[in-house]
mmCIF file of C-alpha atoms in Angstrom:
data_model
loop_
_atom_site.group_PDB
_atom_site.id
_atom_site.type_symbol
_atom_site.label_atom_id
_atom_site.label_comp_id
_atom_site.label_asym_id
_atom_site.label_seq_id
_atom_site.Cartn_x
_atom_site.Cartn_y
_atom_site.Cartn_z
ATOM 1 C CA UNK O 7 135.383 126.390 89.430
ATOM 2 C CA UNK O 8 134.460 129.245 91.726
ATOM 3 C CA UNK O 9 130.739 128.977 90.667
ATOM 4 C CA UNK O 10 130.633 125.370 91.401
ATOM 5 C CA UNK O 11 132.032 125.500 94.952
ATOM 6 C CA UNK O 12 129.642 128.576 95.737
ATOM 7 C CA UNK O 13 126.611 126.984 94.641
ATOM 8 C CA UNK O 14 127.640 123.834 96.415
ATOM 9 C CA UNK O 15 127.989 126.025 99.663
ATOM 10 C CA UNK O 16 124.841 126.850 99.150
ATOM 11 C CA UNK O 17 123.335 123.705 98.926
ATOM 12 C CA UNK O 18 124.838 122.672 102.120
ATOM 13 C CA UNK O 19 123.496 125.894 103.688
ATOM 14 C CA UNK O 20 119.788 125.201 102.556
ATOM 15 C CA UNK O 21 119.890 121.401 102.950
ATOM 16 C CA UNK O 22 120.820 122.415 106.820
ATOM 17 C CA UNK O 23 117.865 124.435 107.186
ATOM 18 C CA UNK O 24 115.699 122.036 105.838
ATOM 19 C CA UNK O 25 116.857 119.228 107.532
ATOM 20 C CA UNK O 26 115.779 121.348 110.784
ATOM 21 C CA UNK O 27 112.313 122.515 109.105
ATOM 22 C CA UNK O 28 111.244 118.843 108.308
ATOM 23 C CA UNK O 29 112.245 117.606 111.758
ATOM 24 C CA UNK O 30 109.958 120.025 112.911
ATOM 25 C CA UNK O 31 107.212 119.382 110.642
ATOM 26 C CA UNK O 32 107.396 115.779 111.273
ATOM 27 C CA UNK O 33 106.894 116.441 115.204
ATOM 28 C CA UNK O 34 103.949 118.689 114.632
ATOM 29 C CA UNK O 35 102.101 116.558 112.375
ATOM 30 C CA UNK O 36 102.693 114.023 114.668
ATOM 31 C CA UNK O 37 100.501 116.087 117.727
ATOM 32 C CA UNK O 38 97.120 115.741 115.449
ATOM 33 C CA UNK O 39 94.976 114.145 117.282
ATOM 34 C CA UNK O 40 92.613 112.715 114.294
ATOM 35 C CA UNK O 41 95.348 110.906 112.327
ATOM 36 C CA UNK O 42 94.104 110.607 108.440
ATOM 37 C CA UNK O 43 95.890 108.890 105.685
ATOM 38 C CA UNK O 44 96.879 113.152 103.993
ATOM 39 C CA UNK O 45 98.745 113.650 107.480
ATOM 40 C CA UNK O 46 100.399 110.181 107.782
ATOM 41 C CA UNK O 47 101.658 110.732 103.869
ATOM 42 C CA UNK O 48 102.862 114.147 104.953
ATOM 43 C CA UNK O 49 105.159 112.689 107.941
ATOM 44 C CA UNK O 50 106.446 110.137 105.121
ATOM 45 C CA UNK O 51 107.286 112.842 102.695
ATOM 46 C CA UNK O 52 109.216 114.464 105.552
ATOM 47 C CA UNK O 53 111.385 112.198 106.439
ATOM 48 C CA UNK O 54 112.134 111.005 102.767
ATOM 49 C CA UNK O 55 112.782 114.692 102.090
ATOM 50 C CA UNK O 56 115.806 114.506 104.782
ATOM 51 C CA UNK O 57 117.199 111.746 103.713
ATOM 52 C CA UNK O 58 117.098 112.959 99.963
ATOM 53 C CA UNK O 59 118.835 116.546 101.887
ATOM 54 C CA UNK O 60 121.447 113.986 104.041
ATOM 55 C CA UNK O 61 122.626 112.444 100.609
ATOM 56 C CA UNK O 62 122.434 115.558 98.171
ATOM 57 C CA UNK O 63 124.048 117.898 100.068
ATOM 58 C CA UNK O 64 126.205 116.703 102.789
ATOM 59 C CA UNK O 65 127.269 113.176 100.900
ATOM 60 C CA UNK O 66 127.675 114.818 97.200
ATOM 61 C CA UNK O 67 128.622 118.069 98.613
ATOM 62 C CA UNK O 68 132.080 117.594 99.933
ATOM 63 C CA UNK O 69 132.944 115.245 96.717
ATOM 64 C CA UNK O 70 132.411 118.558 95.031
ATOM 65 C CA UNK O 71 133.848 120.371 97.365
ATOM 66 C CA UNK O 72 137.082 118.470 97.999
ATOM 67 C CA UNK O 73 136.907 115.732 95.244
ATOM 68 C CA UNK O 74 136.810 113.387 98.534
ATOM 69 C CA UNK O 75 133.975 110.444 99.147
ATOM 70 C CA UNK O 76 133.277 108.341 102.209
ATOM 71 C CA UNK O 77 134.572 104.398 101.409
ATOM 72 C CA UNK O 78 134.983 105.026 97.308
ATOM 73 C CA UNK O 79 137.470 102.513 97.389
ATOM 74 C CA UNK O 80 134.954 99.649 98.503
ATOM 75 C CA UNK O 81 133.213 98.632 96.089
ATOM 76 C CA UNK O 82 129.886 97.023 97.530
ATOM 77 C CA UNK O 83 129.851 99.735 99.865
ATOM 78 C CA UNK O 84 130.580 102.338 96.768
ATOM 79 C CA UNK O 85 127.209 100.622 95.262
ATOM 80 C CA UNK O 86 124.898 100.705 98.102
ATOM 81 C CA UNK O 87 126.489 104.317 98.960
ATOM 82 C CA UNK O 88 125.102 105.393 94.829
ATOM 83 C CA UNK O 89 122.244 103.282 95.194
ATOM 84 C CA UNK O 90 121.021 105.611 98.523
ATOM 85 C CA UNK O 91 121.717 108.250 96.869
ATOM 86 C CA UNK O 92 119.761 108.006 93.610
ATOM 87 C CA UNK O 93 116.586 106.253 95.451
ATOM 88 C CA UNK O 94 116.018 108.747 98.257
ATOM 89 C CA UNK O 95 115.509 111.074 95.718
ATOM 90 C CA UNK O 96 113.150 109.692 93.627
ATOM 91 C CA UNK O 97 111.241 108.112 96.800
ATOM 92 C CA UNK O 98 110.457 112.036 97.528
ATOM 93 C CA UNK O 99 109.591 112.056 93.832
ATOM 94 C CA UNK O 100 107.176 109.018 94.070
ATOM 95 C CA UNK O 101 105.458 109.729 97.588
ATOM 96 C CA UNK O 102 103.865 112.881 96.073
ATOM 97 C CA UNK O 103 102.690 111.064 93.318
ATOM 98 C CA UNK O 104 100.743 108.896 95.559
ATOM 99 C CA UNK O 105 99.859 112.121 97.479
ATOM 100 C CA UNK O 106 98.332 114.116 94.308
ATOM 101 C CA UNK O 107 96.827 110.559 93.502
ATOM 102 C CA UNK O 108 94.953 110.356 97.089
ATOM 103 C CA UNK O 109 93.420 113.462 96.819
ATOM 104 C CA UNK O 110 92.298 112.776 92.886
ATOM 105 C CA UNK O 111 90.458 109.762 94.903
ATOM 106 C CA UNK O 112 89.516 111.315 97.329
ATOM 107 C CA UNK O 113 87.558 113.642 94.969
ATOM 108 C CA UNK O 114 86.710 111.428 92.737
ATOM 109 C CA UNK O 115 85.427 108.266 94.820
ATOM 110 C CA UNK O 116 84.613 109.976 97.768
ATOM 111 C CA UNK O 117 83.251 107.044 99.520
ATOM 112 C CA UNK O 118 85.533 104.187 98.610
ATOM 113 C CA UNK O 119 88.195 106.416 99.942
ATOM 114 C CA UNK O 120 86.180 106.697 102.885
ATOM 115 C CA UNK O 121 85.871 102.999 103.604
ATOM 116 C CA UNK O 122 89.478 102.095 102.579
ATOM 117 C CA UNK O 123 91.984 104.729 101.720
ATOM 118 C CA UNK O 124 91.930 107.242 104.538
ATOM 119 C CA UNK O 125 93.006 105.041 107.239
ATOM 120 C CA UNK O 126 96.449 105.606 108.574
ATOM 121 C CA UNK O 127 96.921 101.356 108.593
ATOM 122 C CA UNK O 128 95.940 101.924 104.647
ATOM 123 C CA UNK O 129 98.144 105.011 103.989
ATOM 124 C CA UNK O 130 101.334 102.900 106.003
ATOM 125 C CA UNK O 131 101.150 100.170 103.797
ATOM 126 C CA UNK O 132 100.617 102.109 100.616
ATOM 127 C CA UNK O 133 103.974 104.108 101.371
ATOM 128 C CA UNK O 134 105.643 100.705 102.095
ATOM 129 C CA UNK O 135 104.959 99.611 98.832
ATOM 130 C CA UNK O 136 106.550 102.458 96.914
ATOM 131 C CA UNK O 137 109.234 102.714 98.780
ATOM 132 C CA UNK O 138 110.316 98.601 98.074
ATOM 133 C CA UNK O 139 109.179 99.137 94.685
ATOM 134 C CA UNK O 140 111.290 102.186 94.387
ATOM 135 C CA UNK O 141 114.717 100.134 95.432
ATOM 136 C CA UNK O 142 113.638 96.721 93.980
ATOM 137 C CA UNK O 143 113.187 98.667 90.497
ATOM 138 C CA UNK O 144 116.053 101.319 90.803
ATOM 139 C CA UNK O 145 118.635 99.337 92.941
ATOM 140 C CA UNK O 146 119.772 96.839 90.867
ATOM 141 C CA UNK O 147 120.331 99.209 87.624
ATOM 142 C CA UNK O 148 123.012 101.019 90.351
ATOM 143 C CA UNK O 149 124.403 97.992 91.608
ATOM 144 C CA UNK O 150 125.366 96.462 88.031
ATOM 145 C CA UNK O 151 126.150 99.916 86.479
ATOM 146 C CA UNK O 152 128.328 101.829 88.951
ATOM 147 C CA UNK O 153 131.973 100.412 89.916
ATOM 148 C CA UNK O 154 135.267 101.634 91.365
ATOM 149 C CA UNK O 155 138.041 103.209 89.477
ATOM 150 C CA UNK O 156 140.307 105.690 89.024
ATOM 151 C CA UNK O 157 139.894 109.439 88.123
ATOM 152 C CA UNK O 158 142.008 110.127 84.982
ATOM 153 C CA UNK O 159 142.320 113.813 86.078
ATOM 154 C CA UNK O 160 143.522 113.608 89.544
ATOM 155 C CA UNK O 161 144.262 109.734 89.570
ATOM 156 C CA UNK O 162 141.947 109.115 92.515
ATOM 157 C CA UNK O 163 139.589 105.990 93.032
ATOM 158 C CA UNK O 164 135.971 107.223 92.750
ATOM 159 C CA UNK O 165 132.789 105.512 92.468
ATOM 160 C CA UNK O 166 131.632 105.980 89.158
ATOM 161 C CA UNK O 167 129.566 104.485 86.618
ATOM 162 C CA UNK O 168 131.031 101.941 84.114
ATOM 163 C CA UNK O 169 131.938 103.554 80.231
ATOM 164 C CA UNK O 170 130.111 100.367 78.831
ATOM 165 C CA UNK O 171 126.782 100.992 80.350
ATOM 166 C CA UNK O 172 126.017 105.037 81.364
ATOM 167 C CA UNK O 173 123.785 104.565 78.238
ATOM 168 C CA UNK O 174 121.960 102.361 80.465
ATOM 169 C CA UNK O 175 122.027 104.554 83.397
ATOM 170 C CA UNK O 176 121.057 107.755 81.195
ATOM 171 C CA UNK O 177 117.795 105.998 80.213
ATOM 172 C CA UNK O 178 117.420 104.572 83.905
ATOM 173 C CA UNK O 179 117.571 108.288 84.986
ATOM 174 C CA UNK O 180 115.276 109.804 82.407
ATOM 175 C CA UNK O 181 112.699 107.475 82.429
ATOM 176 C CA UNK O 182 112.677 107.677 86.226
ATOM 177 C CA UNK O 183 113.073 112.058 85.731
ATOM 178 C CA UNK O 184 110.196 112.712 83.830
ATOM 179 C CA UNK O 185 107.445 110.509 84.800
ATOM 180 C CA UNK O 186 106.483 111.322 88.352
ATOM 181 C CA UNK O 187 106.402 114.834 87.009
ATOM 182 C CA UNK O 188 104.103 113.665 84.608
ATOM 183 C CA UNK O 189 101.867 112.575 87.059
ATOM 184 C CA UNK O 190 101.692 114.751 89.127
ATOM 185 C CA UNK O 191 100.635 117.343 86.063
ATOM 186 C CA UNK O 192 98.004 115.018 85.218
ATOM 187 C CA UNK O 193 96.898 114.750 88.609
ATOM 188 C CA UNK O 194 96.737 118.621 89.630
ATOM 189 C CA UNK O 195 94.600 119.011 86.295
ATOM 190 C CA UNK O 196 91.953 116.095 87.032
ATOM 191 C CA UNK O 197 92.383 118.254 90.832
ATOM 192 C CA UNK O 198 91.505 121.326 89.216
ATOM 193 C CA UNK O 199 88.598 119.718 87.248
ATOM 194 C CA UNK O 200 86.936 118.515 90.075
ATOM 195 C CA UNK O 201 87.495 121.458 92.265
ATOM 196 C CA UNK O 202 85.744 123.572 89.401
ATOM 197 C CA UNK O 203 82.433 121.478 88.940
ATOM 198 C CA UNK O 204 82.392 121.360 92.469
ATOM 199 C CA UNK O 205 82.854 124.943 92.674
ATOM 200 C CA UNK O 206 79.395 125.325 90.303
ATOM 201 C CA UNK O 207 77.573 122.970 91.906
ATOM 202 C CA UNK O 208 77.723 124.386 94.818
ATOM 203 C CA UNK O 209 77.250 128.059 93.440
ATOM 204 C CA UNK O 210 73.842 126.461 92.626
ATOM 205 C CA UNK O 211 72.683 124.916 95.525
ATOM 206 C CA UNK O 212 73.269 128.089 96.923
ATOM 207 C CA UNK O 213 71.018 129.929 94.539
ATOM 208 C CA UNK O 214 68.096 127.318 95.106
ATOM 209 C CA UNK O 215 68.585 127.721 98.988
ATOM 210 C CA UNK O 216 68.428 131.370 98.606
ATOM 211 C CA UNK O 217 65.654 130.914 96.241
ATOM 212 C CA UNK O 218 63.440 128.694 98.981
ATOM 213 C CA UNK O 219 64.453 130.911 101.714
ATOM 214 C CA UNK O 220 67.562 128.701 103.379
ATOM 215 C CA UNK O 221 70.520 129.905 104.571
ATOM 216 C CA UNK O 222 73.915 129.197 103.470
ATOM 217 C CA UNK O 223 75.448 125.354 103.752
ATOM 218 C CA UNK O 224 78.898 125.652 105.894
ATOM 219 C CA UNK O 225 81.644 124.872 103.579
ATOM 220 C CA UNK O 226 83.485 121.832 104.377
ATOM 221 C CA UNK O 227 86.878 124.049 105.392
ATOM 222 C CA UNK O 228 88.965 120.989 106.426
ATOM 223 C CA UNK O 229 88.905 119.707 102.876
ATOM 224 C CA UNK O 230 89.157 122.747 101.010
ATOM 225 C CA UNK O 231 92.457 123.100 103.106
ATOM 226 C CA UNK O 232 93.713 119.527 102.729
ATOM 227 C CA UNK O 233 93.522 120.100 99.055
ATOM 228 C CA UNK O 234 94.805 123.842 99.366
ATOM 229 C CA UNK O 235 97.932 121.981 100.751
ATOM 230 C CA UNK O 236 98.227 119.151 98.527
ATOM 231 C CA UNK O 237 98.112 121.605 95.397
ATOM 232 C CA UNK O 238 100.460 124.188 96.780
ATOM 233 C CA UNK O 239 103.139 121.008 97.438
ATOM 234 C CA UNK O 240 102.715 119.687 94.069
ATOM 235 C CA UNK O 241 102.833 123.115 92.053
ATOM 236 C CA UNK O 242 106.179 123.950 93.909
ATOM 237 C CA UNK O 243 107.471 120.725 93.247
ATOM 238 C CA UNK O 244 106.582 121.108 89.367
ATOM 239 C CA UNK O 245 108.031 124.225 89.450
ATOM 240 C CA UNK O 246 111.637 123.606 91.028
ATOM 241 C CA UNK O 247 111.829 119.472 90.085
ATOM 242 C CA UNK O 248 110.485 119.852 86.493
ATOM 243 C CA UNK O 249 113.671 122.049 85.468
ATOM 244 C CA UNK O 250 115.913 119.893 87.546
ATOM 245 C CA UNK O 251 114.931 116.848 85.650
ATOM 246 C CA UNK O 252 114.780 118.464 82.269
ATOM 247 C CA UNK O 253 118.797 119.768 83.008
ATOM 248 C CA UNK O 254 119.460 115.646 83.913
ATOM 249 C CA UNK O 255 118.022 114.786 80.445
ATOM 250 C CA UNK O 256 120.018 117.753 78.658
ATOM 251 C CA UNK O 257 123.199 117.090 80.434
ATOM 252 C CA UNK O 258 123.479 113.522 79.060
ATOM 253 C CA UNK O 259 124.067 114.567 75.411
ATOM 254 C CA UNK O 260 127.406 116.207 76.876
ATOM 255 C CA UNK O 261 130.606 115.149 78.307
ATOM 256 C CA UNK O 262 131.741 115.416 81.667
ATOM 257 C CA UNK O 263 134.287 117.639 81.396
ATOM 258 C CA UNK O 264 132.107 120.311 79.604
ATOM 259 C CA UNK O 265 131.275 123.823 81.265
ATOM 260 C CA UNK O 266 127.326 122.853 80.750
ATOM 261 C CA UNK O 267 127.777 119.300 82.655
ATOM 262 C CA UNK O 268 129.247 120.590 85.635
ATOM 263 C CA UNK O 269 126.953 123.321 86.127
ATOM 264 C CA UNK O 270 123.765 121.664 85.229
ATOM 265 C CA UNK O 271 124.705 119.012 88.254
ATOM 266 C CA UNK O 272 125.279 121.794 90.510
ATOM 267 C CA UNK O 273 122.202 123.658 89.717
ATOM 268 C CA UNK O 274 120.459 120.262 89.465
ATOM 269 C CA UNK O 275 121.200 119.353 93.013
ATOM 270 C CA UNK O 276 120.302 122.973 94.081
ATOM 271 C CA UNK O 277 116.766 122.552 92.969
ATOM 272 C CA UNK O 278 116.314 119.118 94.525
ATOM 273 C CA UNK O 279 117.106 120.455 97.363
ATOM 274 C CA UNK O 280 115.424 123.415 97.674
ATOM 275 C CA UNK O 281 112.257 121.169 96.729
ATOM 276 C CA UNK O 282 112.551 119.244 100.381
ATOM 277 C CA UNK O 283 113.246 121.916 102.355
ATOM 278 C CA UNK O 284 110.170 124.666 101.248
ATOM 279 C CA UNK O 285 107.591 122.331 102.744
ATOM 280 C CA UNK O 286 107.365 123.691 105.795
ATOM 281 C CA UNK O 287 106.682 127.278 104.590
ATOM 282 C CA UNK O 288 103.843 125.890 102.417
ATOM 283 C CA UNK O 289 102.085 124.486 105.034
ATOM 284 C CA UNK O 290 102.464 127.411 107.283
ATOM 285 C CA UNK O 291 100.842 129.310 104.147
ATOM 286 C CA UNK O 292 98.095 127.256 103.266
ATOM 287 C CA UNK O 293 97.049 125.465 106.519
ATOM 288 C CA UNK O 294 95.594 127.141 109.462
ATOM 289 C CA UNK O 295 95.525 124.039 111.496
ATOM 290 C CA UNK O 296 99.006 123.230 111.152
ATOM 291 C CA UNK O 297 99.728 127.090 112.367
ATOM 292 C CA UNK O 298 97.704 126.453 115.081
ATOM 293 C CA UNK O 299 99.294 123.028 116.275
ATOM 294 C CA UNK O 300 102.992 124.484 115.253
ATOM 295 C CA UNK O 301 101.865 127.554 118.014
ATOM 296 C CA UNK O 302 100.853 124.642 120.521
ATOM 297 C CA UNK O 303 104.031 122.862 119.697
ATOM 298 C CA UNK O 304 106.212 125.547 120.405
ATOM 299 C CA UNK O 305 104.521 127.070 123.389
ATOM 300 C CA UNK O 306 104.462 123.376 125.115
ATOM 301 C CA UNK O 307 100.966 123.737 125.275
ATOM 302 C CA UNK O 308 98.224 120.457 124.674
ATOM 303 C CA UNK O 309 96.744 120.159 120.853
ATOM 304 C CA UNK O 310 93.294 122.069 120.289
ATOM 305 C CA UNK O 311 90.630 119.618 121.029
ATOM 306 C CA UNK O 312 89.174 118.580 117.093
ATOM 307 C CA UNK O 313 86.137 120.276 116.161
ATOM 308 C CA UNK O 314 82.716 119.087 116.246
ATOM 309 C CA UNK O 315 82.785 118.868 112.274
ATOM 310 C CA UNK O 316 85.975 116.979 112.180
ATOM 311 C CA UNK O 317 84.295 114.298 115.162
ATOM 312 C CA UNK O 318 80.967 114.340 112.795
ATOM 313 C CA UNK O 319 83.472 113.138 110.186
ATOM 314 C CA UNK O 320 85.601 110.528 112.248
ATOM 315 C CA UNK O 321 82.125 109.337 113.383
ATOM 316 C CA UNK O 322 80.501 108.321 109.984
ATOM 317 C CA UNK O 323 83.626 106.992 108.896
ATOM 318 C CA UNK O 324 83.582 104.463 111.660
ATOM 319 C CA UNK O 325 79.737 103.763 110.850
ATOM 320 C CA UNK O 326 80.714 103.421 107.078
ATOM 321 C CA UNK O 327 83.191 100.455 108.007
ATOM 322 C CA UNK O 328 81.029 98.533 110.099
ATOM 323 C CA UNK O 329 79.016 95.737 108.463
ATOM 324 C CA UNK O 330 75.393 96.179 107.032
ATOM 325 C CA UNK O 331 74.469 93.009 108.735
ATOM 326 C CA UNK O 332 76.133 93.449 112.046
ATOM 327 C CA UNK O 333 73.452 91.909 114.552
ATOM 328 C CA UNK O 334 71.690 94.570 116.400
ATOM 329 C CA UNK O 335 72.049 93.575 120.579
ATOM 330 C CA UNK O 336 67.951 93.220 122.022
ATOM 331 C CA UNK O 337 66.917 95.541 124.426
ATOM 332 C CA UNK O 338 66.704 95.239 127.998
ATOM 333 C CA UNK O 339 63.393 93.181 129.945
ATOM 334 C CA UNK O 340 60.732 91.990 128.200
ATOM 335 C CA UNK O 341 58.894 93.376 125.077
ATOM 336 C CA UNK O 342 55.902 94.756 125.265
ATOM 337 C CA UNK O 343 52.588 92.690 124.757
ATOM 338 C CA UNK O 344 50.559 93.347 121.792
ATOM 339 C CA UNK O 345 47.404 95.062 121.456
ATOM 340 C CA UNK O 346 44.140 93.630 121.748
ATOM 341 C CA UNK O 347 46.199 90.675 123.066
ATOM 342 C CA UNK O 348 44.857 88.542 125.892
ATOM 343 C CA UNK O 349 47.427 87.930 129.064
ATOM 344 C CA UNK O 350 47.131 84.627 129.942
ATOM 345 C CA UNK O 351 48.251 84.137 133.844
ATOM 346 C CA UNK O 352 51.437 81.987 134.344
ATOM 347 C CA UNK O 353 49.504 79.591 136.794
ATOM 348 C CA UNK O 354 46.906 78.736 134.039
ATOM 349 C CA UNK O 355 43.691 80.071 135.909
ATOM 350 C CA UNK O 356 41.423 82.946 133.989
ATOM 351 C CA UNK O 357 41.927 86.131 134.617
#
């Protein structure tokens, strides 16, 4: 179908140029000099976004292309080949849950997130964990329902799943479709929540300080533009994975060979990919610091020194971790005598 392999061209063409634009994000979120947990979860999401681009478009593409798959007639490696394939994308899926999620914290318990979410240490091992619990959960549904055989149109071995159990996979798939979308929704709206009783409270500190004569507080810039970021990546990926998804769901309730089917995969794979390659543009929209470290980046020249309000920050967060009860070291030489004290000579004679 001529609207198949155009679309499918297309995929290839974006998934190239995002493949370059999250290579380049990755390297310019790696020159921050204060590394927080929001920039370490961005670097993740990059590099799961390539891989999801790698197997989308340049693995599926040329099957749809050419009706041609690396090692289909192995079966294992058929398996682990699907199993890739499926998991990337819904890693992407899951590591902006846990973004949306860290900012909903970060909001909402402010300083537990403080003392142990905004490392990078706790960030590493948090993205750890969904990733394993990504492939331990979705890895063995592949591995028992996908198999090798042969294609009863064109006679060729493909990797495809068993007739017995795609009921199995189509619930698999849903299930795993709809409810990182879910949760991110919920997520942005407890974000928006927040945002807006902050919003009025501090509309009214404002009014008391102008009441009593004060001048304005500084807004706290650096996390209005974390979260600026955080919602922009989530309402994009709402707005291009939420369809995608709901065409998986639809396109289970018809056969393969239908008109509907083939398109809905096309377009479905269009979407996903478009989703991990736009992430660069949205931080170059909502983030003036990444501008400013992408301009450093690309002119060779060192990153900006952080600010005094971001080394304020860094500085009671390393205060908040240290123990209440840490011993405090003496001071230097002896202390000072007491008043109305007498001084009694060290020879033992009267003074």
């Amino acid at each position: 179908m001529d609207i198949e392999r155009t679309v499918t061209v297309c995929v290839m063409g974006v998934g190239l140029v995002g493949l370059l634009l999250n290579a380049l994000s990755f390297l310019v979120l790696r020159t921050y000099r204060i590394q927080h947990s929001t920039q370490f979860y961005l670097q993740v999401l990059a590099v799961c976004d390539s891989f999801a681009i790698l197997f989308d478009a340049y693995i599926d593409g040329p099957q749809r292309l050419w009706g041609w798959r690396l090692f289909t007639d192995r079966l294992y490696i058929c398996r682990t080949d699907m199993m890739l394939d499926y998991v990337s994308t819904y890693v992407t899926y899951w590591i902006i849950v846990v973004i949306s999620l860290d900012r909903v914290c970060a909001l909402c318990r402010p300083i537990t997130y403080k003392l142990y979410l905004k490392r990078r240490q706790s960030a590493a091992g948090i993205s750890l964990a969904v990733v394993l619990l990504c492939y331990i959960s979705f890895g063995p549904v592949i591995f028992v329902v996908f198999g090798v055989r042969a294609d009863e149109a064109s006679g060729r071995v493909k990797c495809a799943p068993r007739r017995e159990l795609e009921r199995l996979l189509q619930l698999t798939v849903s299930t795993a479709a709809i409810t990182p979308v879910l949760l991110v929704l919920a997520a942005n709206s407890v974000i928006f929540l927040k945002l807006r009783s902050h919003w009025a409270r501090r509309q009214d500190q404002s009014a008391n300080e102008r009441r009593h004569g004060q001048g304005p507080r500084e807004s706290p810039r650096r996390q209005a533009e974390i979260v600026r970021v955080i919602t922009l990546v989530s309402s994009v990926f709402l707005l291009l994975v939420g369809p995608a998804q709901l065409l998986v769901i639809l396109r289970q309730h018809f056969p393969p060979s239908s008109v509907f089917y083939t398109l809905s995969d096309t377009v479905d794979e269009l979407l996903i990919v478009l989703n991990s390659s736009v992430n660069f543009f949205l931080y170059c929209l909502s983030s003036r610091d990444f501008r400013i470290h992408l301009s450093c980046f690309l002119r060779r020249a060192p990153p900006p020194v952080p600010t005094a309000t971001a080394l304020a920050d860094q500085t009671s967060n390393m205060r908040a971790r240290e123990k209440p009860d840490q011993p405090v070291e003496p001071a230097q030489g002896p202390p000072p005598p007491p008043p109305n004290s007498e001084i009694v000579p060290l020879d033992g004679t009267d003074c």
